[in-house]
XYZ file of C-alpha atoms in Angstrom:
755
model
C -4.524 6.898 10.751
C -3.103 5.424 13.968
C -3.299 1.962 12.455
C -1.513 3.042 9.279
C 1.065 4.875 11.324
C 1.598 1.821 13.341
C 2.012 -0.219 10.176
C 4.461 2.381 8.981
C 6.522 2.251 12.053
C 6.402 -1.512 12.052
C 7.584 -1.612 8.472
C 10.430 0.702 9.331
C 11.357 -1.439 12.255
C 11.231 -4.541 10.099
C 13.483 -2.851 7.542
C 15.863 -1.857 10.341
C 15.724 -5.436 11.672
C 16.481 -6.712 8.209
C 19.378 -4.314 7.927
C 20.646 -4.973 11.369
C 20.362 -8.751 11.321
C 22.958 -9.405 8.562
C 25.220 -6.799 10.129
C 25.101 -8.571 13.470
C 25.686 -11.922 11.781
C 28.597 -10.440 9.906
C 29.983 -9.015 13.145
C 29.742 -12.403 14.814
C 31.548 -14.110 11.938
C 34.366 -11.593 11.928
C 37.466 -12.285 13.876
C 38.854 -9.996 16.488
C 42.263 -9.841 14.736
C 40.837 -8.075 11.649
C 42.239 -4.707 10.679
C 40.547 -1.458 11.773
C 40.539 -0.044 8.258
C 38.447 -2.923 6.927
C 35.911 -2.503 9.777
C 35.543 1.202 9.061
C 34.977 0.505 5.374
C 32.317 -2.157 6.143
C 30.544 0.136 8.618
C 30.544 3.037 6.167
C 29.099 0.858 3.369
C 26.427 -0.593 5.732
C 25.475 2.799 7.036
C 25.138 4.023 3.502
C 22.854 1.069 2.601
C 20.752 1.670 5.766
C 20.290 5.328 4.961
C 19.234 4.581 1.443
C 16.680 2.020 2.680
C 15.296 4.594 5.151
C 14.840 7.045 2.334
C 12.988 4.480 0.252
C 10.747 3.688 3.233
C 9.944 7.361 3.747
C 9.082 7.747 0.066
C 6.753 4.730 0.221
C 5.050 6.097 3.379
C 4.508 9.475 1.731
C 2.927 7.772 -1.274
C 0.681 5.708 0.996
C -0.408 8.809 2.965
C -1.291 10.574 -0.292
C -3.378 7.541 -1.413
C -5.152 7.476 2.013
C -6.033 11.132 1.772
C -7.516 10.532 -1.685
C -9.495 7.566 -0.392
C -10.838 9.593 2.541
C -12.085 12.259 0.207
C -13.738 9.668 -1.927
C -15.203 8.041 1.108
C -16.755 11.302 2.331
C -18.276 11.824 -1.073
C -19.513 8.223 -1.497
C -20.672 7.148 2.009
C -19.290 5.602 5.135
C -19.692 1.831 4.927
C -18.935 1.515 1.253
C -15.861 3.623 1.720
C -14.717 1.598 4.663
C -15.169 -1.634 2.715
C -13.274 -0.268 -0.246
C -10.453 0.950 1.957
C -10.249 -2.435 3.664
C -10.088 -4.159 0.277
C -7.359 -1.788 -0.895
C -5.417 -2.403 2.318
C -5.714 -6.166 1.789
C -4.446 -5.736 -1.829
C -1.503 -3.650 -0.582
C -0.686 -6.400 1.956
C -0.918 -9.046 -0.770
C 1.374 -6.927 -3.027
C 3.914 -6.648 -0.251
C 3.694 -10.361 0.297
C 4.199 -10.987 -3.378
C 7.265 -8.699 -3.360
C 8.668 -10.667 -0.502
C 8.007 -13.902 -2.414
C 9.777 -12.470 -5.467
C 12.770 -11.569 -3.309
C 12.794 -15.087 -1.997
C 12.657 -16.433 -5.593
C 15.631 -14.225 -6.495
C 17.499 -15.545 -3.507
C 16.669 -19.039 -4.589
C 18.000 -18.311 -8.075
C 21.209 -16.949 -6.636
C 21.501 -20.014 -4.460
C 20.994 -22.218 -7.477
C 23.774 -20.408 -9.373
C 26.072 -20.902 -6.405
C 25.250 -24.573 -6.384
C 26.006 -24.893 -10.066
C 29.314 -23.149 -9.612
C 30.099 -25.363 -6.659
C 29.353 -28.470 -8.722
C 31.542 -27.217 -11.568
C 34.362 -26.541 -9.136
C 33.939 -30.014 -7.649
C 34.075 -31.572 -11.124
C 37.258 -29.564 -11.883
C 38.835 -30.715 -8.653
C 37.968 -34.367 -9.375
C 39.322 -34.062 -12.895
C 42.600 -32.368 -12.011
C 43.042 -33.669 -8.511
C 46.680 -34.676 -9.320
C 47.443 -31.204 -10.534
C 45.897 -29.623 -7.420
C 47.985 -31.654 -5.046
C 45.521 -34.416 -4.160
C 45.123 -37.880 -5.486
C 47.329 -40.472 -7.108
C 49.131 -38.243 -9.688
C 50.278 -35.613 -7.205
C 53.955 -36.558 -7.043
C 54.324 -37.143 -10.773
C 52.672 -33.824 -11.633
C 54.796 -31.997 -9.073
C 57.886 -33.620 -10.525
C 56.965 -32.566 -14.069
C 56.242 -28.993 -12.983
C 59.540 -28.813 -11.133
C 61.513 -30.242 -14.065
C 59.814 -27.858 -16.505
C 60.766 -24.862 -14.372
C 64.278 -26.095 -13.946
C 64.593 -26.711 -17.732
C 63.395 -23.136 -18.457
C 65.856 -21.757 -15.946
C 68.674 -23.898 -17.347
C 67.981 -22.651 -20.885
C 67.970 -19.050 -19.698
C 71.219 -19.492 -17.749
C 72.800 -21.296 -20.672
C 71.948 -18.393 -23.024
C 73.419 -15.974 -20.522
C 76.473 -18.204 -20.268
C 76.913 -18.286 -24.045
C 76.655 -14.464 -24.138
C 79.214 -14.165 -21.369
C 81.532 -16.547 -23.191
C 81.662 -14.334 -26.291
C 85.185 -12.856 -26.076
C 85.543 -9.072 -25.783
C 81.801 -8.432 -26.215
C 81.762 -5.732 -23.554
C 84.808 -3.986 -24.982
C 83.321 -3.922 -28.460
C 80.002 -2.568 -27.184
C 81.834 0.150 -25.337
C 83.753 1.119 -28.468
C 80.528 1.069 -30.523
C 78.766 3.363 -28.063
C 81.455 6.032 -28.364
C 82.750 5.657 -31.918
C 79.845 4.214 -33.889
C 79.132 0.958 -35.662
C 81.809 1.546 -38.337
C 84.690 1.416 -35.822
C 83.060 -1.441 -33.967
C 82.824 -3.440 -37.176
C 86.615 -3.562 -37.326
C 86.881 -5.098 -33.853
C 84.142 -7.588 -34.675
C 86.066 -8.562 -37.768
C 89.266 -8.829 -35.660
C 87.505 -11.162 -33.206
C 86.257 -13.293 -36.086
C 89.754 -13.530 -37.527
C 91.088 -14.575 -34.112
C 88.585 -17.432 -33.935
C 89.459 -18.573 -37.466
C 93.200 -18.593 -36.737
C 92.630 -20.408 -33.486
C 90.959 -23.287 -35.348
C 93.704 -23.320 -38.028
C 96.378 -23.426 -35.324
C 94.550 -26.380 -33.762
C 94.739 -28.270 -37.074
C 98.377 -27.389 -37.698
C 99.543 -28.034 -34.182
C 97.535 -31.248 -33.596
C 98.178 -32.951 -36.940
C 101.643 -31.707 -37.924
C 103.718 -30.186 -35.134
C 102.630 -32.393 -32.194
C 103.214 -35.794 -33.967
C 106.749 -34.697 -35.051
C 107.567 -33.451 -31.562
C 106.285 -36.550 -29.745
C 107.000 -39.349 -32.255
C 109.708 -37.986 -34.486
C 113.487 -38.106 -34.083
C 114.908 -35.769 -31.415
C 116.971 -32.669 -32.091
C 120.569 -33.407 -33.123
C 119.842 -36.908 -34.408
C 119.900 -36.045 -38.128
C 121.315 -33.215 -40.203
C 118.030 -31.429 -40.834
C 117.489 -31.083 -37.065
C 121.004 -29.877 -36.257
C 122.678 -26.472 -36.593
C 125.679 -26.664 -38.918
C 129.090 -26.520 -37.383
C 129.900 -23.188 -38.977
C 126.806 -21.529 -37.464
C 126.927 -22.937 -33.920
C 129.088 -20.121 -32.489
C 126.527 -17.445 -33.364
C 123.365 -19.562 -33.278
C 122.195 -18.054 -29.934
C 123.010 -14.415 -30.650
C 120.046 -12.033 -30.395
C 120.596 -10.544 -33.827
C 120.649 -14.021 -35.342
C 117.560 -15.209 -33.487
C 115.786 -11.942 -34.304
C 116.275 -12.787 -37.976
C 114.887 -16.301 -37.296
C 118.232 -17.972 -38.049
C 120.376 -20.161 -35.808
C 118.354 -22.452 -33.560
C 115.045 -20.914 -34.816
C 115.801 -21.993 -38.357
C 116.285 -25.640 -37.327
C 113.211 -25.853 -35.109
C 109.671 -27.155 -35.618
C 108.536 -23.674 -36.625
C 109.783 -24.209 -40.187
C 109.361 -26.759 -42.976
C 112.910 -28.139 -43.032
C 112.687 -29.626 -39.489
C 110.186 -32.370 -40.408
C 111.311 -35.889 -41.371
C 110.421 -37.659 -44.581
C 109.639 -41.123 -43.171
C 106.279 -42.389 -44.440
C 105.282 -43.544 -40.956
C 106.335 -42.034 -37.655
C 106.237 -43.560 -34.182
C 104.369 -46.486 -32.740
C 101.065 -45.326 -34.181
C 102.475 -45.408 -37.703
C 101.394 -41.804 -38.278
C 101.782 -40.764 -41.917
C 103.414 -37.398 -41.355
C 104.189 -36.336 -44.998
C 100.613 -37.100 -46.051
C 99.239 -35.266 -43.032
C 101.487 -32.254 -43.770
C 100.220 -31.981 -47.329
C 96.533 -32.527 -46.432
C 96.591 -30.017 -43.602
C 98.499 -27.474 -45.741
C 95.728 -27.619 -48.363
C 92.901 -28.268 -45.858
C 93.340 -24.917 -44.101
C 92.391 -23.268 -47.423
C 89.334 -25.474 -47.750
C 88.217 -24.833 -44.170
C 88.826 -21.102 -44.490
C 86.811 -20.987 -47.728
C 83.896 -22.802 -46.143
C 83.877 -20.500 -43.114
C 84.113 -17.296 -45.180
C 81.330 -18.312 -47.540
C 79.122 -19.418 -44.672
C 79.696 -16.153 -42.829
C 78.835 -14.145 -45.972
C 75.600 -16.094 -46.414
C 74.625 -15.555 -42.804
C 75.434 -11.841 -42.944
C 73.403 -11.428 -46.120
C 70.395 -13.057 -44.429
C 70.743 -10.812 -41.395
C 71.224 -7.717 -43.534
C 68.111 -8.439 -45.648
C 65.571 -8.564 -42.852
C 65.043 -4.836 -42.535
C 65.175 -3.557 -46.072
C 62.847 -0.634 -45.603
C 64.455 0.805 -42.528
C 64.933 4.221 -44.112
C 61.328 5.253 -43.409
C 60.635 7.243 -40.240
C 64.211 6.751 -39.089
C 64.288 9.482 -36.514
C 60.867 8.521 -35.057
C 61.966 4.940 -34.538
C 65.217 6.040 -32.940
C 63.464 8.575 -30.676
C 60.807 6.260 -29.270
C 62.363 2.784 -29.431
C 66.101 3.177 -28.805
C 66.234 3.034 -25.030
C 66.506 -0.272 -23.179
C 64.425 -0.079 -20.045
C 66.005 -3.233 -18.555
C 69.328 -1.469 -18.026
C 70.231 -1.320 -14.350
C 73.979 -0.591 -14.452
C 75.057 3.125 -14.570
C 78.032 2.342 -16.804
C 75.799 0.440 -19.207
C 73.314 3.341 -19.212
C 76.141 5.768 -20.107
C 77.247 3.527 -22.951
C 73.648 3.233 -24.236
C 73.201 7.029 -24.051
C 76.418 7.522 -26.052
C 75.283 4.843 -28.535
C 71.927 6.548 -29.145
C 73.659 9.869 -29.651
C 76.072 8.354 -32.148
C 73.257 6.657 -34.040
C 71.478 10.019 -34.421
C 74.660 11.515 -35.812
C 74.934 8.669 -38.283
C 71.341 9.143 -39.466
C 71.823 12.934 -39.763
C 74.917 12.374 -42.011
C 72.895 9.963 -44.192
C 70.049 12.473 -44.496
C 72.400 15.316 -45.411
C 74.067 13.243 -48.104
C 70.735 12.376 -49.609
C 69.735 16.048 -49.873
C 73.073 17.382 -51.141
C 73.318 19.155 -54.538
C 76.570 19.036 -56.492
C 78.177 20.187 -59.728
C 78.340 16.863 -61.545
C 80.924 17.870 -64.217
C 83.450 19.267 -61.728
C 82.928 16.266 -59.511
C 83.626 13.822 -62.369
C 86.820 15.655 -63.344
C 88.108 15.606 -59.746
C 87.356 11.917 -59.365
C 89.201 11.024 -62.600
C 92.170 13.078 -61.430
C 92.190 11.339 -58.042
C 92.135 7.902 -59.659
C 95.002 8.826 -61.963
C 97.170 9.947 -59.060
C 96.393 6.794 -57.088
C 97.346 4.582 -60.081
C 100.695 6.360 -60.304
C 101.273 5.703 -56.598
C 100.450 1.996 -57.030
C 102.840 1.605 -59.952
C 105.637 3.360 -58.071
C 105.218 1.203 -54.956
C 105.323 -2.042 -57.000
C 108.503 -0.984 -58.795
C 110.127 0.018 -55.502
C 109.393 -3.414 -53.952
C 110.729 -5.304 -56.976
C 113.937 -3.271 -56.864
C 114.473 -3.839 -53.200
C 113.919 -7.619 -53.439
C 116.478 -7.812 -56.254
C 118.959 -5.891 -54.078
C 118.323 -8.355 -51.248
C 119.285 -11.235 -53.511
C 122.627 -9.559 -54.164
C 123.044 -8.986 -50.434
C 122.363 -12.656 -49.731
C 125.502 -13.655 -51.559
C 127.629 -11.348 -49.455
C 128.895 -11.891 -45.890
C 126.400 -10.892 -43.222
C 129.070 -9.118 -41.180
C 129.592 -6.671 -43.992
C 125.897 -5.719 -44.135
C 124.143 -3.139 -41.985
C 120.830 -3.727 -40.221
C 118.979 -1.674 -42.830
C 120.447 -3.735 -45.685
C 119.558 -6.995 -43.968
C 115.930 -5.959 -43.390
C 115.463 -3.708 -46.416
C 112.551 -5.656 -47.934
C 110.486 -5.811 -44.757
C 111.214 -2.204 -43.922
C 110.147 -0.906 -47.350
C 106.938 -2.964 -47.439
C 105.916 -1.881 -43.950
C 106.742 1.727 -44.817
C 104.617 1.643 -47.932
C 101.743 0.127 -45.969
C 102.111 2.946 -43.457
C 102.465 5.917 -45.821
C 100.219 5.072 -48.771
C 96.815 4.764 -46.972
C 96.944 8.318 -45.564
C 98.093 9.548 -48.981
C 95.123 7.805 -50.601
C 92.810 9.277 -48.015
C 94.089 12.802 -48.733
C 93.606 12.283 -52.475
C 90.084 10.905 -51.861
C 89.046 14.331 -50.410
C 88.751 15.517 -53.976
C 86.005 12.975 -54.766
C 83.632 14.027 -51.926
C 81.828 10.710 -51.631
C 79.508 9.660 -48.833
C 81.657 8.413 -45.929
C 80.463 4.825 -46.427
C 81.161 4.878 -50.166
C 84.496 6.650 -49.534
C 85.484 3.922 -47.144
C 84.844 1.242 -49.780
C 86.872 3.134 -52.365
C 89.666 3.546 -49.846
C 89.561 -0.173 -48.999
C 89.673 -1.065 -52.688
C 92.692 1.133 -53.332
C 94.640 -0.108 -50.342
C 93.655 -3.615 -51.396
C 95.199 -2.983 -54.808
C 98.314 -1.535 -53.117
C 98.822 -4.526 -50.810
C 98.002 -6.994 -53.525
C 100.473 -5.461 -55.963
C 103.141 -5.301 -53.242
C 102.527 -8.895 -52.184
C 102.636 -10.376 -55.664
C 105.668 -8.289 -56.591
C 107.338 -9.702 -53.483
C 106.326 -13.229 -54.493
C 107.620 -12.924 -58.051
C 110.983 -11.682 -56.799
C 110.994 -14.366 -54.096
C 110.388 -17.202 -56.594
C 113.246 -15.856 -58.692
C 115.368 -16.376 -55.593
C 113.885 -19.874 -55.192
C 114.914 -20.757 -58.744
C 118.444 -19.620 -57.943
C 118.506 -21.761 -54.830
C 117.260 -24.777 -56.794
C 120.207 -24.419 -59.162
C 122.604 -24.191 -56.246
C 120.914 -27.225 -54.685
C 121.561 -29.288 -57.829
C 125.267 -28.476 -57.624
C 125.460 -29.477 -53.942
C 123.520 -32.666 -54.644
C 125.897 -33.626 -57.416
C 128.919 -32.908 -55.209
C 127.429 -35.085 -52.462
C 126.883 -37.953 -54.878
C 130.425 -37.652 -56.276
C 131.887 -37.688 -52.721
C 129.833 -40.782 -51.924
C 131.059 -42.581 -55.026
C 134.661 -41.729 -54.157
C 134.142 -43.156 -50.679
C 132.829 -46.449 -52.064
C 135.728 -46.561 -54.564
C 138.360 -46.046 -51.886
C 136.907 -48.058 -49.021
C 135.379 -51.051 -50.822
C 136.435 -53.885 -53.102
C 135.001 -56.956 -54.750
C 136.107 -59.170 -51.919
C 135.627 -58.230 -48.249
C 139.084 -58.595 -46.757
C 138.739 -56.493 -43.562
C 135.909 -55.306 -41.369
C 136.323 -51.515 -41.383
C 133.377 -49.574 -39.863
C 132.001 -46.720 -41.924
C 133.150 -43.245 -40.943
C 131.042 -41.690 -38.149
C 130.018 -38.288 -39.560
C 128.376 -35.955 -37.134
C 125.050 -34.472 -38.345
C 126.470 -30.958 -37.878
C 129.235 -31.738 -40.438
C 126.977 -33.112 -43.167
C 126.912 -31.084 -46.378
C 123.380 -29.771 -46.912
C 121.481 -27.762 -49.437
C 119.918 -24.304 -49.030
C 116.389 -25.746 -48.251
C 114.468 -23.088 -50.196
C 111.157 -23.908 -48.414
C 112.607 -22.871 -45.046
C 113.982 -19.702 -46.682
C 110.510 -18.766 -47.993
C 109.002 -19.455 -44.567
C 111.610 -17.208 -42.866
C 110.713 -14.353 -45.246
C 107.038 -14.658 -44.401
C 107.699 -14.789 -40.685
C 109.921 -11.732 -40.891
C 107.212 -9.901 -42.808
C 104.622 -10.696 -40.148
C 106.887 -9.640 -37.274
C 107.984 -6.415 -38.963
C 104.385 -5.511 -39.794
C 103.409 -6.090 -36.157
C 106.284 -3.913 -34.928
C 105.428 -1.084 -37.288
C 101.745 -1.236 -36.349
C 102.395 -1.109 -32.634
C 105.009 1.674 -32.949
C 102.619 3.670 -35.103
C 99.906 3.434 -32.456
C 102.349 4.287 -29.667
C 103.870 7.283 -31.420
C 101.165 8.456 -33.784
C 98.280 8.111 -31.359
C 99.459 7.919 -27.778
C 102.314 10.473 -27.956
C 100.113 12.775 -30.071
C 97.250 12.555 -27.522
C 99.668 13.285 -24.624
C 101.023 16.355 -26.383
C 97.557 17.694 -27.195
C 96.252 16.959 -23.697
C 99.061 18.484 -21.611
C 100.523 21.178 -23.867
C 97.231 22.702 -25.022
C 97.139 25.100 -22.038
C 100.491 26.706 -22.769
C 100.571 26.608 -26.614
C 100.141 29.375 -29.114
C 97.042 27.932 -30.743
C 94.359 25.425 -29.834
C 95.933 22.028 -30.318
C 92.656 20.183 -30.064
C 90.866 22.129 -32.778
C 93.918 22.791 -34.974
C 97.128 20.936 -35.671
C 97.896 18.177 -34.546
C 94.571 17.516 -32.726
C 93.553 14.040 -31.525
C 93.848 11.189 -34.006
C 90.970 9.328 -35.603
C 90.822 5.626 -35.989
C 91.885 4.551 -39.459
C 89.248 1.961 -40.357
C 90.412 1.246 -43.904
C 94.123 0.851 -43.102
C 93.471 -1.416 -40.134
C 90.988 -3.592 -42.008
C 93.261 -4.050 -44.993
C 96.194 -4.704 -42.670
C 94.210 -7.542 -41.134
C 93.181 -8.947 -44.518
C 96.675 -9.024 -46.001
C 98.210 -10.203 -42.784
C 95.816 -13.163 -43.032
C 96.751 -13.662 -46.707
C 100.424 -13.913 -45.721
C 99.472 -16.421 -42.992
C 97.681 -18.599 -45.496
C 100.614 -18.569 -47.904
C 103.356 -18.868 -45.307
C 101.717 -21.573 -43.165
C 102.743 -24.228 -45.715
C 106.417 -23.239 -45.366
C 106.319 -22.352 -41.669
C 103.730 -24.321 -39.625
C 104.484 -22.261 -36.520
C 103.427 -19.066 -38.296
C 99.740 -19.661 -37.438
C 100.473 -19.766 -33.707
C 102.465 -16.544 -34.026
C 99.521 -14.880 -35.702
C 97.178 -16.025 -32.921
C 99.398 -14.223 -30.400
C 99.486 -11.131 -32.650
C 95.667 -10.939 -32.940
C 95.260 -11.468 -29.195
C 97.563 -8.640 -28.278
C 96.112 -6.415 -31.068
C 92.650 -6.635 -29.582
C 93.664 -5.366 -26.145
C 96.236 -2.892 -27.488
C 94.008 -1.292 -30.095
C 90.944 -1.177 -27.849
C 93.033 0.702 -25.273
C 94.403 3.035 -27.949
C 90.951 3.796 -29.374
C 89.312 4.524 -26.065
C 92.179 6.585 -24.602
C 93.875 8.262 -27.623
C 91.357 8.610 -30.452
C 88.253 10.715 -30.975
C 85.195 9.849 -33.128
C 85.211 10.832 -36.782
C 83.873 14.263 -37.681
C 81.429 12.615 -40.030
C 80.217 9.576 -38.141
C 78.598 7.140 -40.517
C 76.735 3.894 -40.064
C 78.397 0.683 -41.258
C 76.452 -1.695 -43.395
C 74.413 -4.228 -41.470
C 76.469 -7.033 -42.967
C 80.251 -7.117 -43.092
C 80.172 -8.775 -46.491
C 82.436 -6.152 -48.036
C 85.208 -7.149 -45.636
C 84.425 -10.805 -46.255
C 84.530 -10.311 -49.991
C 88.010 -8.873 -49.747
C 89.049 -11.716 -47.533
C 87.608 -14.251 -49.991
C 89.553 -12.662 -52.844
C 92.759 -12.693 -50.809
C 92.143 -16.323 -49.933
C 91.928 -17.282 -53.563
C 95.044 -15.299 -54.479
C 96.907 -16.848 -51.536
C 96.069 -20.346 -52.775
C 97.791 -19.832 -56.124
C 101.423 -19.756 -54.941
C 100.911 -22.778 -52.713
C 99.343 -24.797 -55.517
C 102.161 -23.740 -57.834
C 104.687 -24.931 -55.296
C 102.976 -28.297 -54.765
C 102.414 -29.093 -58.445
C 105.460 -27.580 -60.146
C 108.516 -27.032 -57.994
C 110.656 -29.962 -56.864
C 111.129 -30.212 -53.065
C 114.542 -29.946 -51.424
C 116.444 -33.244 -51.377
C 117.688 -33.032 -47.732
C 114.991 -31.300 -45.678
C 111.268 -31.390 -45.170
C 108.675 -34.165 -45.285
C 108.744 -34.370 -49.089
C 112.445 -34.843 -49.580
C 113.199 -37.696 -51.972
C 110.064 -37.013 -54.069
C 110.012 -35.477 -57.515
C 106.975 -33.438 -56.724
C 105.186 -32.820 -53.412
C 101.881 -34.328 -54.544
C 103.646 -37.680 -55.176
C 102.998 -38.426 -51.509
C 99.316 -38.760 -52.282
C 99.943 -41.028 -55.252
C 102.311 -43.179 -53.182
C 99.697 -43.585 -50.469
C 97.021 -44.569 -52.989
C 99.261 -47.153 -54.576
C 100.608 -48.739 -51.402
C 97.837 -48.413 -48.841
C 94.543 -48.423 -50.834
C 92.869 -51.008 -53.105
C 93.646 -50.905 -56.798
C 90.167 -49.833 -57.927
C 90.428 -46.639 -55.827
C 93.619 -45.781 -57.650
C 91.841 -46.272 -61.008
C 88.988 -44.040 -59.823
C 91.448 -41.387 -58.787
C 93.254 -41.604 -62.118
C 90.019 -41.207 -64.105
C 88.878 -38.365 -61.849
C 92.087 -36.413 -62.535
C 91.700 -36.841 -66.257
C 91.398 -33.377 -67.980
C 88.625 -34.783 -70.150
C 86.417 -35.096 -67.063
C 87.656 -31.994 -65.240
C 86.748 -29.535 -67.988
C 83.088 -30.673 -68.350
C 82.776 -30.616 -64.554
C 84.074 -27.040 -64.421
C 81.666 -25.996 -67.237
C 78.773 -27.651 -65.393
C 79.631 -25.787 -62.247
C 79.758 -22.483 -64.173
C 76.336 -23.175 -65.660
C 74.957 -24.033 -62.220
C 76.318 -20.809 -60.773
C 74.791 -18.860 -63.633
C 71.387 -20.504 -63.103
C 71.444 -19.943 -59.361
C 72.429 -16.304 -59.844
C 69.584 -15.739 -62.315
C 67.108 -17.448 -59.994
C 68.285 -15.350 -57.094
C 67.792 -12.109 -59.067
C 64.283 -13.268 -59.988
C 63.421 -13.848 -56.314
C 64.817 -10.492 -55.386
C 62.637 -8.821 -58.013
C 59.595 -10.756 -56.803
C 60.286 -9.564 -53.230
C 60.459 -5.963 -54.399
C 57.161 -6.337 -56.280
C 55.502 -7.842 -53.210
C 56.754 -4.965 -51.074
C 55.295 -2.419 -53.495
C 51.957 -4.263 -53.520
C 51.906 -4.363 -49.715
C 52.580 -0.631 -49.605
C 49.758 0.003 -52.076
C 47.347 -2.188 -50.094
C 48.213 -0.472 -46.819
C 47.669 2.917 -48.483
C 44.272 1.832 -49.820
C 43.250 0.534 -46.405
C 44.267 3.756 -44.700
C 42.481 5.811 -47.350
C 39.268 3.785 -46.998
C 39.377 4.098 -43.212
C 39.736 7.857 -43.580
C 36.695 8.029 -45.933
C 34.647 5.919 -43.541
C 35.593 8.192 -40.698
C 34.551 11.273 -42.713
C 31.185 9.680 -43.568
C 30.512 8.827 -39.966
C 31.354 12.398 -38.905
C 29.032 13.841 -41.562
C 26.155 11.555 -40.550
């Protein structure tokens, strides 16, 4: 027993030495500057390991003591020497087993050491292979340079994207409007911004290729008759009333058609101004057509990405609407308002889908509403035609005898109809009870018909006035030729007997025609200016003054002004959109007769953005039935495309049919305006190009080409419909497959649960 106890104590001491030795080594390796918390954690873990080892040692000693007791009993029963020999053999076996355990531990340590060596070798191979990437070796500088340039390129791309976003004009204003009034109101301001960009490009073409060459390289003011105010008008040429009507010095400026000279080449650069004027006048239609069609295609692609967005609408909005990168309180408020508005839009859509209605009563009311609107359209067209005819009678009278209303009767009536008819149509549309989005499209279509009828009625009456001016121009031209013949008869002979200089006639005293192109341009400019004035006054009186009355008189009034009459105004989406569309149509038509009209429209759109954004945010309230605009603005673009086509017709009619004025404009002296192109082809281009152009304009080739284009459009339309149907079939199949997969997963889950 004493020997076994000694062994026991020695084993415990050895275990303690084994435990203490690595701890002491670890303590020696540690630095004095280490943290106290790490030391405490190491000590606690080591104490725990020591205690666990002591417990294991006690358990082993107890097992050995039990075995010894059994051996003693067996030794007493079997004899002394044999028992002692057996016990010695067993003790030797136990020692060998302990030795073998130590050897196994050493083998494990060797295996661990071998793994460490393998890992070290792999790390060394990695270092040798990528020593340039790790900052050592020959490729260090080149690799560091590549890494640095890659990081800088990524940062530059990110900054450039941020810069492009910051350069988008009025993006923050539009987002603020959208957050408070919904996507339908914001779509108007997006459309306004797009129109501003389009007009800015058109103004660049007109100013750079027509106005600037005439200003820099053309004859100065006062050098010829077309650039000089007549003697009879010089006394009143600077009066405000005259300038406000775009007469006087405005009429004989570079804003209008009559100012430009008809010389084939202008200046040192030999710039062909008449050809440039014609090509730019037609080219703005081509560029506008290209931009509108491209925008419609891009919008249709963007709108077709999320076709099945009607499923789980409220769940998606609830869990995915918030932007967690927002760090600005004002932006967070706008986002909160935007999410609230989007929920209102979705609720309105859901209510409209679940609404029941009396279909027969609804049809009767809709037919009645359309009949009333047709009567309004016919009455407005007749009123405009009557007013234009009256203005032609007033034009033959003296301006001093006319009042301000009689002078501006046409513009006043057209602006008044554009102001009164849209609210009237909106009131009549209450009978139809459409969804707000569908009601907006009907309203836009009706106002479109109103403006279109008014515009073409105005054009028909205006071209009647043009025909009258052409007859007057023929008389003046004949009188001028007769006076010239009389001069040659009186001051010339067959033999030159004296040297008499020709009479020096001042340009202001030259007899000139009415210049009907400038007259048409003045009418378009006056329409644009009067429309702008009426729009701004309507906002100032109808929205701002109304909001001030409701805000400050509500406390002392007999009824609730906010909930009852007059209440705060709502933003008229349909009226403003159609106003923009037809304003642009007048710009397209009038730009040929008044090149400065495009620049005037750029200023109008610029001021409208700030003025209307201020009015919406400070004077208007959101609609009672907030609705979501379509993801693509193709309805607006479709209206604009139709107006573009209708605006092209009067200009083409002017170029191909009407003779230009003989004493003003870049086409004076030509029988038709397009003769400038034929003259350029004959004089400046080779003969075979003229032959090609002649064959290309042959009706025998044009008609088959038009038919071929129609067939191509029909084929492409049919193919597109086939692709759309194939997409719908694929979506249905994908839904069926997803349902089958979910159902099979459910069955598998049930089987597993049953098992």
